[in-house]
């Protein structure tokens, strides 16, 4: 559930962005990643609206900014399971972060163009045709390609232009990040630090023990409830009407005729047996790649002489044994055994599969030299009869038909619910479906559709919740999609005290236990700094002292957060332990004494090999460090370009209440 800590975190993020340029830059960096590698459809040119920004004279259209802002809100909802209050998603600082990301993308595109990075039509076609979403039986299917794009309200022109931009930006990113390297001294120092060990003792303060020693009165619990009502809110609840297109329900309705099964079998017959094979022999005169004209002429004369012997009636095996330069086959009459088409080089294949049995070819040239080829036998193709593989054929055919029907229904659902945004009835009639209505769903009621964060995110959008419109398509699985609309709604409300009394008492005790444990940790730290012994203090606070042990940076026996603090601390000096205050993952404060430090041993042979070593178990660690340096270089390039760029931001579009011209009444995207 979306608890008060998550809410506080988001509020803190909002306030931090407002007050800190550093935090704002970090936020821009985070959301820039999807913008750099994912395009924005048809939004490449401005329209009637004012521009959101100009970058070195190039406009960033408002329509592009608004779409990017909506996409970013959707990503944030997904990150938090659909449990983000709308008012935290459309702040001025969030909108400014989105616009800065678009500015950075435009700058990088301008850099790519100036450096002559391009994507040819052939490269673009290969990228499109290799996308697994567009493949049927392993082959690019143009009909499926158009169906998927149409279902997502796109077109080949829009998709391909978006993809071209992505590929250009990827080229630039890879060029900038792949240019860094790691020096020998860096590798040795990093290896030594990674293998470092520290001797520590610990005194944890148990929250559970502290909590068990505390009591609270009924009045204190009531007062806590009154002062923290935000922690006891019942989230808004929805009943949704929806249409569900699920491929798993389509298979039972598909009847296959014998003719359809037979046709499918014939299309796939090669999968159910062995193709035609041929047994062949050859005579070879070797020829090196790039041989001189004289060498070629000499080899040709020798193979022609062997061909003349065959034409005069000599046995192929005898001529092969005496004249072939293929050491592997000459002693056995030139025999190569049997093979299918495609095993040999194309010229050799063409000759073998064009000859009749017992016939031999004219001279054939390949990369290996000059050949004479004889077909010794022909083994016809074989295939299992249909009745033996009927179940497999029917299953695959049914799967294909289900996939096609699902794609058709998905497209119809998208089109009808978009064109009739105030009702699901038209789409239901087209698809012969019943409009279903869910039980109440919310962040706490997660049965049925409520189990899908994407549904909860969709019903909280302005279009669906406030305007009462149909949602966009919501994918619930590989081949399941729904469209929802709000049927009934209950706003959030404060839960009555009697319903949450135990929860309030638990929260109050937890809060006081944490405060008391922190006080104890402060007292222990002051005492140790004053000269007291950490182990001797354990009895005073009903704590269990943990004796000294040596730990490495990946010591599984120590809480990860504590381990991080231990290795970030200074070395002990002057014969005294270095004292660190930390906290375990369960919230227990812990005092840690660092008694000694020893660096890891460096095995020079393993520094770059990724082999087994006491200090590193990651293959080729230098590659990871070089990649990190390269990523830092990319960010530095971005910052430098941004500092030198002529950028104008339109302050109007940063206002959360800004409405683009012509946006009123629109639905379902742009």
XYZ file of C-alpha atoms in Angstrom:
670
model
C 0.000 0.000 0.000
C 0.981 3.633 -0.450
C 1.871 4.436 3.182
C 2.830 7.727 4.795
C 6.528 7.001 4.332
C 6.082 6.724 0.556
C 4.000 9.892 0.574
C 6.633 11.659 2.633
C 9.340 10.477 0.269
C 7.518 11.931 -2.742
C 6.818 15.195 -0.924
C 10.472 15.327 0.069
C 11.425 14.755 -3.576
C 9.152 17.592 -4.663
C 10.568 19.985 -2.047
C 14.109 18.883 -2.789
C 13.665 19.605 -6.481
C 12.288 23.019 -5.643
C 15.216 23.998 -3.417
C 18.230 22.163 -4.853
C 19.783 22.625 -8.290
C 21.844 19.476 -7.703
C 18.778 17.346 -6.981
C 17.032 18.843 -9.991
C 19.969 17.887 -12.200
C 19.942 14.334 -10.802
C 16.208 14.050 -11.500
C 16.710 15.283 -15.057
C 19.463 12.713 -15.501
C 17.186 9.899 -14.331
C 14.289 10.702 -16.605
C 16.570 11.544 -19.548
C 17.423 7.875 -20.071
C 14.038 6.793 -21.465
C 13.802 10.008 -23.492
C 17.180 9.427 -25.119
C 16.331 5.903 -26.253
C 12.575 6.065 -26.849
C 10.941 8.332 -29.387
C 7.721 10.220 -29.270
C 5.782 9.134 -32.310
C 4.633 11.761 -34.717
C 5.620 14.745 -32.608
C 8.586 15.931 -34.615
C 7.299 19.269 -35.818
C 5.445 22.102 -34.186
C 1.805 22.874 -34.685
C -0.417 25.796 -33.956
C 0.562 25.796 -30.272
C 3.420 27.827 -28.903
C 6.731 25.993 -28.648
C 7.732 24.567 -25.277
C 11.363 25.535 -25.885
C 13.867 26.436 -28.552
C 17.321 24.835 -28.657
C 19.873 26.595 -30.838
C 16.976 27.841 -32.951
C 15.288 24.418 -33.198
C 11.767 24.246 -31.739
C 10.627 21.704 -29.156
C 6.857 21.610 -29.862
C 4.406 21.924 -26.995
C 2.548 18.838 -28.189
C 5.775 16.855 -27.818
C 6.289 18.184 -24.296
C 2.722 17.376 -23.205
C 2.985 13.799 -24.505
C 6.361 13.341 -22.818
C 4.937 14.689 -19.563
C 2.050 12.214 -19.670
C 4.455 9.375 -20.435
C 6.651 10.357 -17.492
C 3.633 10.455 -15.159
C 2.726 6.948 -16.287
C 6.272 5.728 -15.601
C 6.169 7.251 -12.116
C 2.850 5.543 -11.391
C 4.298 2.227 -12.475
C 7.366 2.750 -10.284
C 5.110 3.182 -7.255
C 2.546 0.542 -8.246
C -0.044 3.094 -9.329
C -0.115 4.666 -5.868
C 1.082 8.198 -6.472
C -1.233 11.121 -5.640
C -1.926 13.080 -8.814
C -0.891 16.378 -7.237
C 2.671 15.084 -6.869
C 2.961 14.163 -10.545
C 2.246 17.466 -12.236
C 4.253 19.979 -10.240
C 6.197 22.762 -11.860
C 9.489 21.098 -10.907
C 8.448 17.771 -12.430
C 7.361 19.499 -15.649
C 10.636 21.425 -15.747
C 12.526 18.141 -15.399
C 10.645 16.661 -18.369
C 11.337 19.731 -20.493
C 15.033 19.688 -19.571
C 15.177 16.042 -20.669
C 13.679 16.989 -24.036
C 16.182 19.816 -24.385
C 19.026 17.375 -23.693
C 17.642 14.960 -26.282
C 17.470 17.718 -28.900
C 21.034 18.757 -28.084
C 22.299 15.204 -28.530
C 20.424 14.864 -31.818
C 22.053 18.086 -33.015
C 25.461 16.723 -31.952
C 24.782 13.460 -33.776
C 23.827 15.297 -36.962
C 26.889 17.550 -36.807
C 29.118 14.473 -36.387
C 27.434 12.873 -39.421
C 25.836 9.965 -37.573
C 23.205 8.514 -39.863
C 21.046 5.434 -40.205
C 20.565 4.183 -43.753
C 17.243 2.921 -45.046
C 18.748 -0.588 -45.147
C 19.832 -0.415 -41.490
C 16.408 0.894 -40.532
C 14.681 -1.917 -42.443
C 16.861 -4.518 -40.723
C 15.995 -3.078 -37.304
C 12.271 -3.119 -38.061
C 12.289 -6.598 -39.570
C 14.284 -8.100 -36.690
C 11.899 -6.830 -33.997
C 10.387 -9.990 -32.436
C 7.046 -8.209 -32.010
C 6.625 -8.205 -35.781
C 7.642 -11.811 -36.479
C 5.364 -14.713 -37.378
C 7.043 -18.120 -37.508
C 10.384 -16.353 -37.298
C 9.698 -14.152 -40.346
C 8.786 -10.469 -40.552
C 5.037 -10.161 -41.144
C 3.957 -6.810 -42.595
C 0.295 -7.357 -41.701
C 1.188 -7.970 -38.049
C 3.488 -4.924 -38.159
C 0.653 -2.693 -39.328
C -1.835 -4.245 -36.882
C 0.381 -3.589 -33.873
C 1.132 -0.023 -34.914
C -2.541 0.669 -35.592
C -3.529 -0.765 -32.207
C -1.091 1.673 -30.614
C -2.378 4.589 -32.677
C 0.756 4.847 -34.736
C 1.786 4.223 -38.339
C 4.829 2.850 -40.167
C 5.973 6.377 -41.026
C 5.749 7.534 -37.411
C 7.305 4.376 -35.983
C 10.174 4.278 -38.466
C 11.067 7.937 -37.975
C 11.042 7.393 -34.200
C 13.231 4.314 -34.550
C 15.667 6.153 -36.813
C 16.115 8.822 -34.117
C 16.689 6.127 -31.476
C 19.338 4.416 -33.569
C 21.181 7.663 -34.289
C 21.244 8.519 -30.574
C 22.448 5.005 -29.728
C 25.338 5.430 -32.166
C 26.378 8.651 -30.475
C 26.002 7.199 -26.972
C 28.057 4.115 -27.838
C 30.761 6.188 -29.487
C 31.140 8.424 -26.431
C 30.955 5.678 -23.795
C 33.210 3.171 -25.560
C 36.216 5.501 -25.786
C 37.478 5.306 -22.176
C 40.084 2.961 -20.693
C 41.633 1.955 -17.343
C 45.299 2.432 -16.390
C 47.379 -0.351 -14.809
C 47.836 1.560 -11.555
C 44.077 2.107 -11.264
C 43.430 -1.609 -11.649
C 45.955 -2.499 -8.958
C 44.634 0.076 -6.495
C 41.007 -0.901 -7.113
C 41.861 -4.595 -6.699
C 43.629 -3.863 -3.410
C 40.662 -1.871 -2.089
C 38.149 -4.449 -3.226
C 39.998 -7.144 -1.323
C 40.381 -5.049 1.822
C 39.232 -6.555 5.132
C 38.425 -4.854 8.434
C 38.268 -6.241 11.966
C 35.115 -5.061 13.715
C 33.120 -5.593 16.893
C 29.508 -4.512 17.302
C 26.964 -3.497 19.920
C 23.456 -3.458 18.413
C 20.532 -1.827 20.215
C 17.509 -4.104 19.690
C 14.355 -2.177 18.763
C 12.270 -5.214 19.694
C 13.670 -5.315 23.242
C 13.229 -1.578 23.664
C 9.666 -1.803 22.379
C 8.788 -4.604 24.792
C 9.795 -2.351 27.667
C 7.387 0.432 26.672
C 3.672 0.964 27.362
C 1.181 3.567 26.122
C -2.148 4.720 27.509
C -5.487 4.835 25.687
C -5.392 8.633 25.723
C -1.940 8.596 24.118
C -3.163 6.263 21.376
C -6.199 8.493 20.735
C -4.016 11.593 20.610
C -1.647 9.902 18.180
C -4.594 9.041 15.929
C -5.892 12.622 16.035
C -2.470 14.082 15.221
C -1.643 11.650 12.399
C -4.875 11.195 10.482
C -2.958 11.049 7.189
C -1.634 7.649 8.267
C -5.170 6.286 8.612
C -6.737 7.228 5.319
C -8.861 4.798 3.342
C -7.675 5.284 -0.253
C -10.087 6.227 -3.004
C -12.026 3.244 -4.363
C -13.329 2.474 -7.809
C -15.770 0.147 -9.439
C -14.849 -0.142 -13.091
C -16.737 -1.298 -16.135
C -14.396 -3.033 -18.536
C -13.977 -5.075 -21.686
C -11.475 -7.923 -21.519
C -9.878 -9.356 -24.667
C -7.937 -12.459 -23.653
C -6.284 -14.764 -26.181
C -6.593 -17.705 -23.768
C -10.388 -17.649 -24.228
C -10.265 -17.623 -28.036
C -8.805 -21.060 -28.749
C -11.927 -22.997 -27.753
C -13.999 -21.123 -30.322
C -11.769 -22.014 -33.265
C -12.921 -24.896 -35.464
C -10.316 -26.272 -37.878
C -11.355 -27.908 -41.148
C -9.438 -30.818 -42.648
C -8.489 -28.582 -45.584
C -6.975 -25.950 -43.275
C -4.998 -28.583 -41.380
C -3.775 -30.152 -44.633
C -2.699 -26.759 -46.020
C -0.833 -25.920 -42.822
C 0.880 -29.308 -42.909
C 1.998 -28.771 -46.497
C 3.435 -25.362 -45.640
C 5.474 -26.921 -42.825
C 6.160 -30.355 -44.280
C 9.920 -29.781 -44.190
C 9.699 -29.540 -40.399
C 8.363 -33.082 -40.091
C 11.108 -35.028 -41.816
C 14.430 -34.851 -43.571
C 14.932 -32.852 -46.781
C 16.538 -34.336 -49.856
C 20.168 -35.389 -49.328
C 22.872 -36.269 -51.792
C 25.981 -38.406 -51.512
C 28.816 -36.933 -53.576
C 32.513 -37.195 -54.351
C 34.872 -34.567 -55.730
C 38.294 -33.939 -57.177
C 39.980 -30.747 -55.956
C 42.893 -28.687 -57.220
C 43.734 -26.209 -54.471
C 43.955 -22.491 -55.187
C 45.013 -19.916 -52.598
C 42.917 -16.805 -52.083
C 44.321 -13.933 -54.140
C 46.352 -16.299 -56.343
C 48.126 -14.760 -59.331
C 46.841 -15.149 -62.857
C 49.631 -17.623 -63.597
C 48.690 -19.748 -60.584
C 45.035 -19.730 -61.622
C 45.930 -20.742 -65.174
C 48.156 -23.560 -63.907
C 45.439 -24.896 -61.578
C 42.863 -24.684 -64.343
C 45.118 -26.631 -66.719
C 45.583 -29.386 -64.161
C 41.842 -29.731 -63.384
C 41.065 -29.708 -67.128
C 43.529 -32.587 -67.587
C 41.760 -34.588 -64.874
C 38.372 -33.820 -66.457
C 39.712 -35.117 -69.789
C 40.674 -38.406 -68.118
C 37.086 -38.768 -66.827
C 35.693 -37.932 -70.260
C 37.889 -40.691 -71.726
C 36.231 -43.234 -69.438
C 38.495 -43.565 -66.418
C 36.869 -44.309 -63.059
C 36.129 -41.225 -60.924
C 37.575 -42.862 -57.799
C 40.848 -43.678 -59.577
C 41.285 -40.154 -60.927
C 40.430 -38.682 -57.506
C 42.945 -40.920 -55.741
C 45.706 -39.971 -58.164
C 44.942 -36.292 -58.855
C 42.803 -34.717 -56.071
C 44.592 -32.404 -53.652
C 41.940 -32.874 -50.934
C 43.917 -35.006 -48.484
C 40.816 -35.888 -46.510
C 38.921 -37.506 -49.383
C 41.428 -38.487 -52.102
C 42.276 -41.843 -50.484
C 38.596 -42.851 -50.464
C 37.857 -41.956 -54.069
C 36.975 -38.328 -53.290
C 33.892 -39.302 -51.230
C 32.339 -36.518 -49.120
C 29.474 -38.607 -47.759
C 25.888 -37.396 -47.792
C 24.663 -33.897 -46.985
C 21.658 -31.556 -47.312
C 21.415 -28.432 -49.435
C 23.071 -25.494 -47.721
C 25.925 -27.425 -46.120
C 28.450 -26.696 -48.886
C 29.346 -23.371 -50.504
C 26.674 -22.045 -52.903
C 28.511 -22.903 -56.143
C 29.268 -26.422 -54.903
C 25.671 -26.853 -53.697
C 24.217 -25.689 -56.994
C 26.315 -28.184 -58.937
C 25.535 -31.142 -56.662
C 21.783 -30.569 -56.574
C 21.512 -30.001 -60.332
C 23.137 -33.294 -61.359
C 21.513 -36.656 -61.967
C 22.715 -39.671 -60.038
C 26.134 -41.020 -61.244
C 26.750 -37.881 -63.346
C 29.721 -35.593 -62.812
C 29.994 -31.863 -63.304
C 32.100 -29.605 -65.429
C 34.807 -27.645 -63.592
C 33.359 -25.691 -60.606
C 35.298 -22.923 -58.858
C 34.858 -22.117 -55.156
C 36.963 -20.304 -52.548
C 38.924 -23.556 -52.113
C 39.923 -23.986 -55.747
C 38.686 -25.947 -58.782
C 36.392 -28.981 -58.344
C 34.893 -31.778 -60.404
C 31.862 -33.147 -58.564
C 30.085 -36.482 -58.959
C 26.701 -37.419 -57.473
C 26.960 -40.960 -56.055
C 23.395 -41.290 -54.819
C 20.212 -39.297 -54.205
C 18.217 -39.794 -50.998
C 14.757 -38.376 -51.522
C 13.152 -36.131 -48.904
C 11.057 -37.871 -46.307
C 8.332 -36.498 -44.079
C 6.134 -37.924 -41.349
C 2.559 -38.410 -42.605
C -0.037 -35.884 -41.474
C -1.810 -38.314 -39.154
C 1.351 -38.783 -37.123
C 1.813 -35.052 -36.544
C -1.805 -33.858 -36.684
C -1.888 -32.770 -33.036
C 1.218 -30.641 -33.483
C -0.057 -29.122 -36.740
C -3.467 -28.316 -35.244
C -1.930 -26.847 -32.098
C 0.375 -24.520 -34.022
C -2.341 -23.565 -36.494
C -4.739 -22.804 -33.649
C -2.033 -20.716 -31.956
C -1.514 -18.699 -35.145
C -5.236 -18.129 -35.624
C -5.644 -17.121 -31.981
C -2.793 -14.634 -32.343
C -4.374 -13.164 -35.479
C -7.816 -12.950 -33.860
C -6.341 -11.341 -30.778
C -4.523 -8.745 -32.893
C -7.758 -8.004 -34.785
C -9.814 -7.723 -31.594
C -7.162 -5.591 -29.927
C -7.244 -3.197 -32.879
C -11.053 -3.088 -32.852
C -11.129 -2.506 -29.088
C -8.649 0.344 -29.408
C -10.447 1.998 -32.312
C -13.995 1.698 -30.966
C -13.224 2.828 -27.411
C -11.227 5.757 -28.780
C -13.891 6.856 -31.253
C -16.659 6.379 -28.643
C -14.873 7.561 -25.490
C -18.022 7.840 -23.348
C -19.144 4.227 -23.591
C -17.919 0.642 -23.960
C -21.130 -0.515 -25.641
C -20.051 0.016 -29.252
C -16.841 -1.982 -28.767
C -18.782 -4.682 -26.921
C -21.196 -5.015 -29.850
C -18.377 -5.245 -32.402
C -16.510 -7.858 -30.371
C -19.575 -9.739 -29.122
C -18.438 -9.229 -25.527
C -20.269 -8.436 -22.318
C -19.323 -5.280 -20.440
C -18.199 -6.541 -17.024
C -18.152 -4.596 -13.758
C -15.516 -5.164 -11.088
C -15.869 -5.199 -7.319
C -14.420 -2.232 -5.465
C -10.695 -1.880 -6.180
C -8.120 0.361 -4.534
C -4.565 0.355 -3.248
C -5.839 -1.899 -0.447
C -8.486 -3.884 -2.344
C -6.356 -5.819 -4.820
C -8.564 -8.703 -5.897
C -9.461 -9.158 -9.567
C -8.516 -6.130 -11.649
C -7.194 -4.462 -8.511
C -4.249 -6.847 -8.655
C -2.922 -4.999 -11.726
C -1.091 -1.733 -10.897
C -1.606 -0.556 -14.484
C -5.384 -0.630 -13.982
C -5.148 1.388 -10.757
C -2.851 3.861 -12.508
C -5.258 4.216 -15.432
C -8.366 4.915 -13.319
C -6.518 7.655 -11.439
C -5.772 9.645 -14.596
C -7.666 12.853 -15.279
C -9.356 11.507 -18.428
C -10.737 8.405 -16.733
C -11.472 9.563 -13.180
C -12.443 13.189 -13.702
C -13.748 13.251 -17.286
C -15.420 9.813 -17.164
C -13.784 8.669 -20.423
C -12.573 5.253 -21.502
C -9.004 4.390 -20.649
C -6.387 3.588 -23.244
C -5.547 -0.077 -23.817
C -4.074 -1.689 -20.695
C -1.909 -4.756 -21.224
C -2.423 -7.375 -18.511
C -0.234 -10.018 -20.114
C 1.384 -11.070 -23.401
C -2.003 -11.492 -25.099
C -4.542 -9.969 -22.750
C -5.760 -6.399 -22.854
C -8.558 -4.422 -21.190
C -10.169 -1.025 -21.507
C -11.795 0.351 -18.349
C -14.021 3.230 -17.332
C -15.157 4.324 -13.895
C -18.560 2.893 -12.963
C -18.635 4.114 -9.345
C -16.291 6.063 -7.127
C -15.654 6.681 -3.434
C -13.151 9.391 -2.474
C -10.524 8.776 0.164
C -11.678 9.189 3.759
C -10.358 8.898 7.293
C -10.875 5.474 8.808
C -12.742 5.574 12.137
C -10.633 5.186 15.283
C -12.237 1.879 16.310
C -11.197 0.350 12.992
C -7.536 1.341 13.301
C -6.967 1.429 17.059
C -4.477 -1.477 17.024
C -2.654 0.016 14.062
C -2.378 3.370 15.847
C -1.024 1.722 18.995
C 1.530 -0.220 16.956
C 2.707 2.888 15.126
C 2.978 4.865 18.371
C 5.005 2.124 20.067
C 7.242 1.782 17.009
C 7.866 5.531 16.974
C 8.716 5.698 20.660
C 10.881 2.570 20.472
C 12.884 4.116 17.633
C 13.334 7.364 19.570
C 14.456 5.526 22.726
C 16.843 3.246 20.788
C 18.417 6.312 19.153
C 18.859 7.896 22.607
C 20.596 4.750 23.864
C 22.886 4.700 20.819
C 23.817 8.335 21.472
C 24.561 7.542 25.136
C 26.760 4.579 24.194
C 28.619 6.621 21.579
C 29.299 9.412 24.103
C 30.500 6.858 26.645
C 32.871 5.136 24.201
C 34.259 8.471 23.024
C 34.841 9.236 26.697
C 36.992 6.134 27.084
C 34.469 3.443 28.091
C 34.800 -0.101 26.719
C 32.147 -1.074 24.166
C 31.838 -4.630 25.471
C 31.480 -3.457 29.089
C 28.565 -1.186 28.167
C 26.419 -4.057 26.864
C 25.092 -5.090 30.292
C 23.991 -1.526 31.066
C 21.576 -1.523 28.151
C 20.413 -5.151 27.966
C 22.361 -5.504 24.686
C 24.426 -8.355 23.261
C 28.010 -7.494 22.381
C 29.342 -9.135 19.204
C 33.056 -9.981 19.491
C 35.638 -8.879 16.861
C 35.612 -10.590 13.458
C 37.340 -9.893 10.133
C 34.937 -8.919 7.325
C 35.354 -8.148 3.614
C 33.391 -5.768 1.454
C 31.006 -8.563 0.530
C 30.718 -10.144 3.942
C 27.321 -11.841 3.999
C 27.441 -12.133 7.797
C 27.122 -8.348 8.244
C 24.088 -6.214 7.400
C 24.755 -4.520 4.003
C 24.055 -1.026 5.348
C 26.380 -1.530 8.298
C 29.053 -2.984 6.016
C 28.843 0.067 3.752
C 29.332 2.425 6.706
C 32.256 0.343 7.997
C 34.142 0.580 4.705
C 33.389 4.282 4.285
C 34.856 5.050 7.729
C 38.411 6.220 8.403
C 41.154 3.786 9.454
C 41.760 3.417 13.202
C 44.709 5.485 14.431
C 46.750 6.051 17.554
C 46.058 2.579 18.877
C 42.344 3.314 19.335
C 39.436 1.793 17.473
C 37.476 3.932 15.026
C 33.853 4.088 16.236
C 31.013 4.176 13.702
C 27.323 4.573 14.382
C 25.164 2.761 11.837
C 21.742 1.162 11.504
C 20.678 -2.310 10.443
C 18.070 -3.040 7.822
C 15.475 -3.769 10.539
C 16.049 -0.320 12.089
C 18.270 -1.411 15.005
C 20.932 1.231 15.762
C 24.374 -0.352 16.058
C 27.733 0.892 17.321
C 30.685 -0.560 15.426
C 34.332 -0.478 16.511
C 36.895 -0.815 13.704
C 40.054 -2.292 15.259
C 42.322 -2.980 12.266
C 42.506 -2.825 8.449
C 44.397 -5.007 5.957
C 44.478 -4.468 2.188
C 43.787 -7.254 -0.277
C 46.546 -9.066 -2.100
C 46.821 -8.241 -5.808
C 47.422 -11.045 -8.305
C 48.759 -9.195 -11.353
C 47.945 -12.081 -13.664
C 44.260 -11.807 -12.796
C 43.880 -8.018 -12.954
C 42.471 -7.945 -16.497
C 41.733 -11.582 -17.204
C 38.672 -11.974 -15.058
C 40.179 -15.166 -13.658
C 39.776 -16.407 -10.093
C 41.279 -14.021 -7.567
C 40.880 -13.234 -3.921
C 39.929 -9.662 -4.684
C 37.554 -9.828 -7.641
C 35.078 -12.327 -9.011
C 33.638 -10.274 -11.865
C 34.723 -11.206 -15.406
C 37.012 -8.562 -16.908
C 36.537 -5.907 -14.172
C 38.378 -3.283 -16.243
C 35.521 -3.366 -18.767
C 33.025 -2.376 -16.073
C 35.248 0.462 -14.857
C 35.863 1.690 -18.398
C 32.106 1.656 -19.040
C 31.534 3.707 -15.879
C 34.163 6.207 -17.033
C 32.554 6.315 -20.478
C 29.121 7.011 -18.985
C 30.626 9.845 -16.956
C 32.169 11.222 -20.157
C 28.768 11.125 -21.861
C 27.211 13.087 -19.000
C 30.070 15.585 -19.176
C 29.437 16.099 -22.889
C 25.751 16.687 -22.172
C 26.553 19.239 -19.467
C 29.038 21.071 -21.670
C 26.600 21.220 -24.590
C 23.843 22.464 -22.289
C 26.107 25.181 -20.897
C 27.031 26.421 -24.389
C 23.578 26.057 -25.968
C 21.176 28.864 -26.763
C 18.101 27.541 -24.934
C 14.847 29.332 -24.253
C 12.226 27.652 -22.068
C 8.597 28.729 -22.336
C 7.611 29.508 -18.743
C 3.911 29.129 -19.594
C 4.132 25.391 -20.268
C 5.780 24.802 -16.884
C 2.595 25.873 -15.117
C 0.732 22.715 -13.951
C -2.535 24.356 -15.027
C -1.312 25.119 -18.547
C -3.664 23.877 -21.302
C -2.344 23.870 -24.894
C -4.445 25.529 -27.553
C -6.925 23.052 -28.928
C -6.368 20.560 -26.103
C -9.791 21.046 -24.546
C -12.028 18.098 -25.166
C -9.307 15.884 -26.604
C -9.109 12.291 -25.523
C -6.905 9.318 -25.910
C -3.634 11.013 -26.750
C -2.572 13.294 -29.554
